[in-house]
Short mmCIF file of C-alpha atoms in Angstrom, two decimals:
data_model
loop_
_atom_site.label_atom_id
_atom_site.label_comp_id
_atom_site.label_asym_id
_atom_site.label_seq_id
_atom_site.Cartn_x
_atom_site.Cartn_y
_atom_site.Cartn_z
CA MET Q 8 0.00 0.00 0.00
CA GLY Q 9 2.97 2.29 0.59
CA GLU Q 10 4.72 1.61 -2.72
CA PRO Q 11 5.75 4.59 -4.86
CA LEU Q 12 3.28 5.60 -7.54
CA ILE Q 13 3.91 7.32 -10.84
CA GLN Q 14 1.90 9.65 -13.05
CA LYS Q 15 2.04 10.58 -16.72
CA GLU Q 16 3.23 14.01 -17.74
CA VAL Q 17 0.69 15.62 -20.06
CA PRO Q 18 0.66 19.29 -21.17
CA GLU Q 19 -1.98 21.41 -19.43
CA ASP Q 20 -2.98 23.04 -22.70
CA ALA Q 21 -4.22 21.37 -25.86
CA PRO Q 22 -4.42 23.07 -29.25
CA ILE Q 23 -7.89 23.88 -30.55
CA THR Q 24 -8.42 22.52 -34.05
CA GLU Q 25 -11.38 22.04 -36.36
CA THR Q 26 -12.03 18.64 -34.75
CA SER Q 27 -11.81 19.79 -31.11
CA VAL Q 28 -14.81 19.15 -28.85
CA THR Q 29 -15.53 20.63 -25.42
CA LEU Q 30 -17.75 19.52 -22.58
CA PHE Q 31 -20.26 22.29 -21.89
CA ARG Q 32 -22.04 22.02 -18.54
CA LEU Q 33 -25.38 23.77 -18.00
CA GLY Q 34 -24.98 23.37 -14.24
CA GLU Q 35 -25.31 20.47 -11.82
CA ALA Q 36 -29.08 20.64 -11.25
CA CYS Q 37 -30.68 17.23 -11.84
CA ASN Q 38 -33.96 15.46 -11.18
CA ASN Q 39 -32.23 12.11 -10.63
CA ARG Q 40 -30.56 11.53 -7.28
CA CYS Q 41 -27.66 9.21 -8.14
CA PRO Q 42 -25.83 8.38 -4.87
CA MET Q 43 -22.58 7.93 -6.83
CA CYS Q 44 -22.90 11.24 -8.72
CA THR Q 45 -19.59 12.36 -10.22
CA ASN Q 46 -20.39 16.08 -10.08
CA SER Q 47 -18.57 18.41 -7.71
CA GLY Q 48 -21.48 19.36 -5.46
CA LEU Q 49 -20.19 22.94 -5.33
CA PRO Q 50 -23.04 25.43 -4.75
CA GLU Q 51 -21.49 27.83 -7.26
CA ALA Q 52 -21.66 25.14 -9.97
CA PHE Q 53 -25.31 24.22 -9.39
CA PHE Q 54 -27.15 26.65 -11.69
CA PHE Q 55 -26.33 29.30 -14.28
CA ASP Q 56 -28.94 31.54 -15.84
CA GLU Q 57 -29.64 31.62 -19.55
CA ALA Q 58 -27.68 34.82 -20.18
CA GLU Q 59 -24.56 33.32 -18.63
CA LEU Q 60 -24.88 30.12 -20.66
CA LEU Q 61 -25.28 32.09 -23.88
CA ARG Q 62 -22.18 34.09 -22.96
CA ARG Q 63 -20.32 30.81 -22.56
CA VAL Q 64 -21.46 29.63 -25.99
CA GLY Q 65 -19.99 32.81 -27.42
CA PHE Q 66 -16.77 32.27 -25.48
CA VAL Q 67 -16.10 28.75 -26.77
CA HIS Q 68 -17.04 29.80 -30.30
CA ALA Q 69 -14.61 32.73 -30.13
CA ARG Q 70 -11.89 30.34 -29.01
CA GLY Q 71 -12.39 28.32 -32.20
CA LEU Q 72 -14.49 25.40 -30.99
CA ARG Q 73 -17.22 24.20 -33.32
CA ARG Q 74 -18.65 21.25 -31.39
CA VAL Q 75 -19.82 20.84 -27.79
CA VAL Q 76 -21.14 18.00 -25.67
CA ILE Q 77 -23.88 19.45 -23.49
CA THR Q 78 -23.90 17.94 -20.01
CA GLY Q 79 -25.16 18.54 -16.48
CA GLY Q 80 -26.54 17.65 -13.95
CA GLU Q 81 -29.34 16.92 -16.37
CA PRO Q 82 -29.17 19.47 -19.18
CA THR Q 83 -32.65 18.83 -20.55
CA ILE Q 84 -34.35 20.19 -17.41
CA HIS Q 85 -32.56 23.55 -17.57
CA PRO Q 86 -35.03 26.30 -18.57
CA GLY Q 87 -32.43 27.69 -20.98
CA PHE Q 88 -31.74 24.38 -22.73
CA TRP Q 89 -33.46 25.22 -26.01
CA SER Q 90 -31.99 28.73 -26.05
CA VAL Q 91 -28.49 27.27 -25.77
CA VAL Q 92 -29.26 24.80 -28.56
CA ALA Q 93 -30.62 27.61 -30.74
CA ARG Q 94 -27.53 29.78 -30.19
CA LEU Q 95 -25.27 26.87 -31.11
CA GLY Q 96 -27.24 26.50 -34.33
CA GLU Q 97 -27.01 30.21 -35.10
CA LEU Q 98 -23.23 30.00 -34.77
CA GLY Q 99 -22.99 26.89 -36.94
CA MET Q 100 -21.87 24.70 -34.03
CA SER Q 101 -22.69 21.00 -33.64
CA TRP Q 102 -23.87 19.49 -30.36
CA ASP Q 103 -24.20 16.16 -28.60
CA ILE Q 104 -25.54 15.41 -25.14
CA ASN Q 105 -24.90 13.50 -21.90
CA THR Q 106 -28.31 12.74 -20.38
CA HIS Q 107 -30.36 10.40 -18.23
CA GLY Q 108 -32.71 10.26 -21.20
CA ARG Q 109 -36.01 10.80 -19.44
CA ARG Q 110 -37.15 13.86 -21.42
CA PHE Q 111 -36.41 11.96 -24.62
CA ALA Q 112 -39.21 9.55 -23.73
CA GLU Q 113 -41.43 12.32 -25.14
CA PRO Q 114 -41.47 11.74 -28.93
CA GLU Q 115 -41.84 15.44 -29.76
CA PHE Q 116 -38.97 16.42 -27.46
CA THR Q 117 -36.72 13.97 -29.28
CA ALA Q 118 -38.03 15.10 -32.67
CA ARG Q 119 -37.30 18.74 -31.81
CA ALA Q 120 -33.80 17.88 -30.64
CA MET Q 121 -33.13 16.04 -33.88
CA ARG Q 122 -34.48 18.95 -35.92
CA GLU Q 123 -32.21 21.31 -34.02
CA GLY Q 124 -29.09 19.32 -34.72
CA LEU Q 125 -28.71 16.58 -32.12
CA GLN Q 126 -26.54 13.83 -33.54
CA ARG Q 127 -25.24 11.78 -30.61
CA ALA Q 128 -26.37 11.00 -27.07
CA ILE Q 129 -24.77 9.23 -24.12
CA VAL Q 130 -27.64 7.94 -21.98
CA SER Q 131 -27.08 6.64 -18.44
CA LEU Q 132 -28.86 3.40 -17.58
CA HIS Q 133 -27.15 1.85 -14.57
CA GLY Q 134 -28.91 -1.50 -14.54
CA HIS Q 135 -31.45 -3.44 -16.58
CA GLU Q 136 -33.13 -4.72 -13.44
CA GLU Q 137 -35.57 -2.07 -12.28
CA GLN Q 138 -34.66 -2.17 -8.61
CA VAL Q 139 -30.94 -1.76 -9.31
CA SER Q 140 -31.59 1.07 -11.76
CA ARG Q 141 -33.83 2.85 -9.27
CA ILE Q 142 -31.26 2.67 -6.48
CA MET Q 143 -28.32 3.66 -8.68
CA SER Q 144 -30.14 6.62 -10.24
CA GLY Q 145 -32.27 7.67 -7.28
CA ILE Q 146 -35.46 7.40 -9.32
CA SER Q 147 -38.91 5.84 -9.25
CA ALA Q 148 -40.19 3.04 -11.45
CA LYS Q 149 -41.55 5.80 -13.69
CA GLY Q 150 -38.08 7.32 -14.03
CA HIS Q 151 -36.58 3.95 -14.95
CA ASP Q 152 -39.24 3.44 -17.60
CA GLU Q 153 -38.70 6.95 -18.97
CA THR Q 154 -34.98 6.31 -19.41
CA ILE Q 155 -35.64 3.11 -21.35
CA ARG Q 156 -38.26 4.77 -23.54
CA GLY Q 157 -35.92 7.72 -24.05
CA ILE Q 158 -33.28 5.39 -25.46
CA GLU Q 159 -35.91 3.82 -27.72
CA GLN Q 160 -37.02 7.21 -29.02
CA LEU Q 161 -33.46 8.36 -29.68
CA LEU Q 162 -32.62 5.18 -31.56
CA GLY Q 163 -35.92 5.22 -33.42
CA GLN Q 164 -35.41 8.80 -34.58
CA GLY Q 165 -31.87 8.23 -35.79
CA ALA Q 166 -29.55 9.46 -33.04
CA ALA Q 167 -26.26 7.71 -32.42
CA VAL Q 168 -26.52 6.37 -28.87
CA ILE Q 169 -24.03 5.16 -26.27
CA ILE Q 170 -25.71 3.50 -23.28
CA ASN Q 171 -23.62 4.23 -20.18
CA LEU Q 172 -23.57 1.95 -17.13
CA VAL Q 173 -21.56 2.77 -14.01
CA VAL Q 174 -20.56 -0.59 -12.55
CA SER Q 175 -21.62 -1.36 -8.97
CA GLU Q 176 -21.67 -4.28 -6.57
CA TRP Q 177 -24.98 -5.32 -8.15
CA THR Q 178 -23.77 -5.35 -11.76
CA ALA Q 179 -20.06 -6.23 -11.56
CA ALA Q 180 -20.77 -9.92 -12.15
CA THR Q 181 -23.58 -9.48 -14.70
CA LEU Q 182 -22.24 -7.20 -17.44
CA PRO Q 183 -22.94 -9.79 -20.19
CA GLU Q 184 -26.52 -10.07 -18.97
CA PHE Q 185 -26.91 -6.30 -19.35
CA VAL Q 186 -25.69 -6.53 -22.95
CA ALA Q 187 -28.06 -9.40 -23.68
CA TRP Q 188 -30.97 -7.47 -22.17
CA CYS Q 189 -30.15 -4.41 -24.29
CA ALA Q 190 -30.03 -6.57 -27.41
CA GLU Q 191 -33.46 -7.94 -26.61
CA ARG Q 192 -35.02 -4.61 -25.61
CA PHE Q 193 -33.43 -2.21 -28.10
CA GLY Q 194 -32.55 -4.65 -30.85
CA ALA Q 195 -29.36 -6.45 -31.86
CA PRO Q 196 -27.45 -4.62 -34.62
CA ALA Q 197 -26.19 -7.96 -35.93
CA HIS Q 198 -29.78 -9.06 -36.49
CA GLY Q 199 -31.29 -5.96 -38.05
CA GLY Q 200 -31.60 -3.75 -34.96
CA PRO Q 201 -30.34 -0.16 -34.68
CA ARG Q 202 -26.65 0.46 -34.14
CA TYR Q 203 -25.56 1.60 -30.68
CA ALA Q 204 -22.71 1.09 -28.23
CA ILE Q 205 -22.58 0.21 -24.54
CA LYS Q 206 -20.01 1.85 -22.27
CA PHE Q 207 -19.08 0.31 -18.94
CA ALA Q 208 -17.59 2.85 -16.53
CA PHE Q 209 -15.65 1.74 -13.47
CA PRO Q 210 -16.90 3.96 -10.62
CA SER Q 211 -15.07 7.16 -9.78
CA LEU Q 212 -13.78 7.67 -6.25
CA LEU Q 213 -12.96 11.32 -6.90
CA SER Q 214 -16.34 12.99 -6.55
CA LYS Q 215 -19.10 13.80 -4.09
CA GLY Q 216 -20.48 10.24 -4.33
CA GLU Q 217 -17.17 8.45 -3.70
CA SER Q 218 -18.06 7.26 -0.20
CA TRP Q 219 -21.17 5.33 -1.29
CA ALA Q 220 -20.44 1.68 -0.41
CA PRO Q 221 -21.99 -0.05 -3.48
CA ILE Q 222 -19.43 1.57 -5.81
CA ARG Q 223 -16.44 0.77 -3.61
CA ILE Q 224 -15.73 -2.37 -5.56
CA ARG Q 225 -12.45 -3.89 -6.67
CA LEU Q 226 -11.44 -4.12 -10.31
CA SER Q 227 -11.06 -7.86 -9.86
CA ASP Q 228 -14.75 -8.10 -8.96
CA THR Q 229 -15.46 -7.60 -12.67
CA ALA Q 230 -12.92 -10.10 -14.03
CA ALA Q 231 -15.18 -13.09 -14.69
CA SER Q 232 -17.86 -10.83 -16.11
CA LEU Q 233 -15.42 -9.07 -18.45
CA GLU Q 234 -14.18 -12.42 -19.72
CA ARG Q 235 -17.69 -13.40 -20.84
CA LEU Q 236 -18.51 -10.03 -22.41
CA PRO Q 237 -16.98 -10.30 -25.91
CA GLU Q 238 -18.92 -13.40 -26.92
CA VAL Q 239 -22.28 -11.88 -25.97
CA ALA Q 240 -21.51 -8.51 -27.55
CA ASP Q 241 -20.14 -10.05 -30.76
CA GLU Q 242 -23.21 -12.22 -31.20
CA ALA Q 243 -25.45 -9.16 -30.89
CA GLY Q 244 -23.18 -6.87 -32.92
CA ILE Q 245 -23.00 -4.31 -30.09
CA GLU Q 246 -19.86 -2.21 -29.77
CA LEU Q 247 -18.35 -2.16 -26.28
CA MET Q 248 -16.56 0.82 -24.75
CA PHE Q 249 -14.83 1.12 -21.39
CA GLU Q 250 -14.05 3.95 -18.99
CA SER Q 251 -11.45 3.78 -16.20
CA PHE Q 252 -10.60 0.09 -16.66
CA PRO Q 253 -6.83 -0.53 -16.77
CA ASN Q 254 -5.86 -2.52 -19.85
CA CYS Q 255 -4.52 -5.40 -17.78
CA VAL Q 256 -7.93 -5.77 -16.12
CA LEU Q 257 -9.59 -5.86 -19.54
CA GLY Q 258 -7.04 -8.49 -20.54
CA GLU Q 259 -6.04 -6.72 -23.74
CA SER Q 260 -3.04 -4.48 -24.22
CA GLY Q 261 -4.72 -2.77 -27.17
CA ALA Q 262 -8.06 -2.12 -25.46
CA LYS Q 263 -9.20 1.50 -25.68
CA ASN Q 264 -10.56 3.38 -22.70
CA VAL Q 265 -12.59 6.44 -23.60
CA GLY Q 266 -12.56 8.12 -20.19
CA ARG Q 267 -14.32 11.46 -20.55
CA LEU Q 268 -13.76 11.12 -24.28
CA GLY Q 269 -16.88 9.17 -25.26
CA PHE Q 270 -17.50 11.53 -28.17
CA GLY Q 271 -13.90 12.57 -28.69
CA GLU Q 272 -13.97 15.46 -26.22
CA THR Q 273 -10.64 17.27 -26.12
CA HIS Q 274 -11.45 20.20 -23.83
CA TYR Q 275 -13.36 21.01 -20.66
CA LEU Q 276 -14.97 24.40 -20.05
CA ASP Q 277 -14.47 25.53 -16.46
CA ASP Q 278 -17.72 24.71 -14.66
CA VAL Q 279 -17.70 27.70 -12.33
CA THR Q 280 -16.17 30.59 -14.25
CA GLY Q 281 -17.00 29.54 -17.80
CA ASP Q 282 -14.00 31.45 -19.08
CA ALA Q 283 -11.20 28.87 -19.18
CA LEU Q 284 -10.66 25.74 -21.24
CA TYR Q 285 -8.63 22.79 -19.98
CA SER Q 286 -7.18 19.82 -21.80
CA ILE Q 287 -9.20 16.73 -20.89
CA ALA Q 288 -6.10 14.57 -21.41
CA TRP Q 289 -4.36 16.72 -18.78
CA LEU Q 290 -7.28 16.47 -16.35
CA GLU Q 291 -7.38 12.69 -16.67
CA ALA Q 292 -3.61 12.34 -16.29
CA ARG Q 293 -3.74 14.56 -13.20
CA ASP Q 294 -6.21 12.21 -11.54
CA ALA Q 295 -4.56 8.91 -12.54
CA VAL Q 296 -1.75 6.98 -10.87
CA TYR Q 297 0.14 3.82 -11.76
CA ALA Q 298 2.27 1.25 -10.00
CA ARG Q 299 5.97 1.74 -10.69
CA ALA Q 300 6.12 -1.42 -12.81
CA CYS Q 301 3.33 -0.10 -15.04
CA GLN Q 302 5.80 2.10 -16.91
CA LEU Q 303 7.24 -1.11 -18.43
CA CYS Q 304 3.82 -2.19 -19.69
CA GLU Q 305 3.13 -2.38 -23.43
CA ALA Q 306 -0.19 -0.62 -22.78
CA PHE Q 307 1.15 2.17 -20.56
CA GLU Q 308 0.49 5.03 -22.98
CA ALA Q 309 -3.13 3.97 -23.57
CA CYS Q 310 -3.96 2.84 -20.03
CA PRO Q 311 -6.12 5.10 -17.81
CA GLY Q 312 -4.51 3.90 -14.58
CA VAL Q 313 -6.43 4.12 -11.29
CA SER Q 314 -7.13 6.91 -8.81
CA ALA Q 315 -4.95 7.52 -5.78
CA ARG Q 316 -8.05 6.95 -3.67
CA TYR Q 317 -8.47 3.50 -5.22
CA VAL Q 318 -4.87 2.66 -4.29
CA GLU Q 319 -5.50 3.84 -0.72
CA LEU Q 320 -8.40 1.40 -0.46
CA PHE Q 321 -7.18 -1.59 -2.46
CA GLY Q 322 -3.51 -1.22 -3.37
CA THR Q 323 -2.00 -2.06 -6.76
CA ASP Q 324 -1.80 -5.86 -6.63
CA GLU Q 325 -4.45 -6.16 -9.36
CA LEU Q 326 -2.32 -4.26 -11.87
CA LYS Q 327 -0.38 -6.78 -13.97
CA PRO Q 328 1.71 -5.11 -16.69
CA PHE Q 329 1.86 -6.58 -20.18
CA LEU Q 330 5.57 -7.28 -20.59
CA SER Q 331 7.41 -8.31 -23.74
CA GLY Q 332 10.10 -9.91 -21.60
CA PRO Q 333 11.27 -10.22 -17.99
CA ILE Q 334 11.57 -7.12 -15.84
CA PRO Q 335 15.09 -5.75 -16.38
CA TRP Q 336 17.52 -6.44 -13.54
CA TRP Q 337 18.28 -2.75 -13.23
CA PHE Q 338 14.61 -1.87 -12.61
CA GLY Q 339 14.69 -3.37 -9.13
CA ALA Q 340 11.96 -5.06 -7.15
#
């Protein structure tokens, strides 16, 4: 537990190019009550009025960004949501969304979003079993149903969808069952259903929800489940994505973790001030640590590592570097 840890050195700034994408938070207000929420919980980040959000749109546009991923809290409940979308359209900017999906259960809401330029949505569904979903998202049976119908509406109206599940003690051993349920409910792309992806996110221990016991799981708790995943996903034709899973845990040196980059996000607009842009690669490197031996791993450059808090709780014994040969004698124990 006391072994030295290492971090990657990543530049704080990232150039803004024609393909750059920034996260754009409308505030942290939400009508779900997820106990493991990854937001800051800062009062000053809770709500911004419409005028301030429109100012922020102008700011990121002036900096050269032409695509944003709108996020929250839950962005669709903000009273200025459609005004922000309209301003993005006026400036010729594209937009995607991170959402719990409940408003999209309304066909006309989804239709309007599609008319106004929505292309891609990451929708959080943290369990296919209703009781698990309700606990994880702090919602009623109605809220669970709305999320499912929201995904159906988005897929049915042509949006590209990533279904996001934060792994917990209730789902760590049943990830293939979640994929199979999605294939049955939303359709299997390999058998004529709509195309979509499923992202499994290992829980963050760096936010206001980090102390919630059901997400304080070990990476190894998912091992058997991860081993069964490819067969189920391949049969259904569903693309799998991962967030915050070290490559050695996934069992593949070439596995790609998307982190906060589900839609290729490169930048993060300061939640509180709205007048500074940070490199997401820098933010993720700042929060990630590695065992000393990890620097010899074939997957080191691609690997997301783990949080220092995770190491405090569980150590680094689960991290097994992919090595092309024996550890050099000069590296030491």
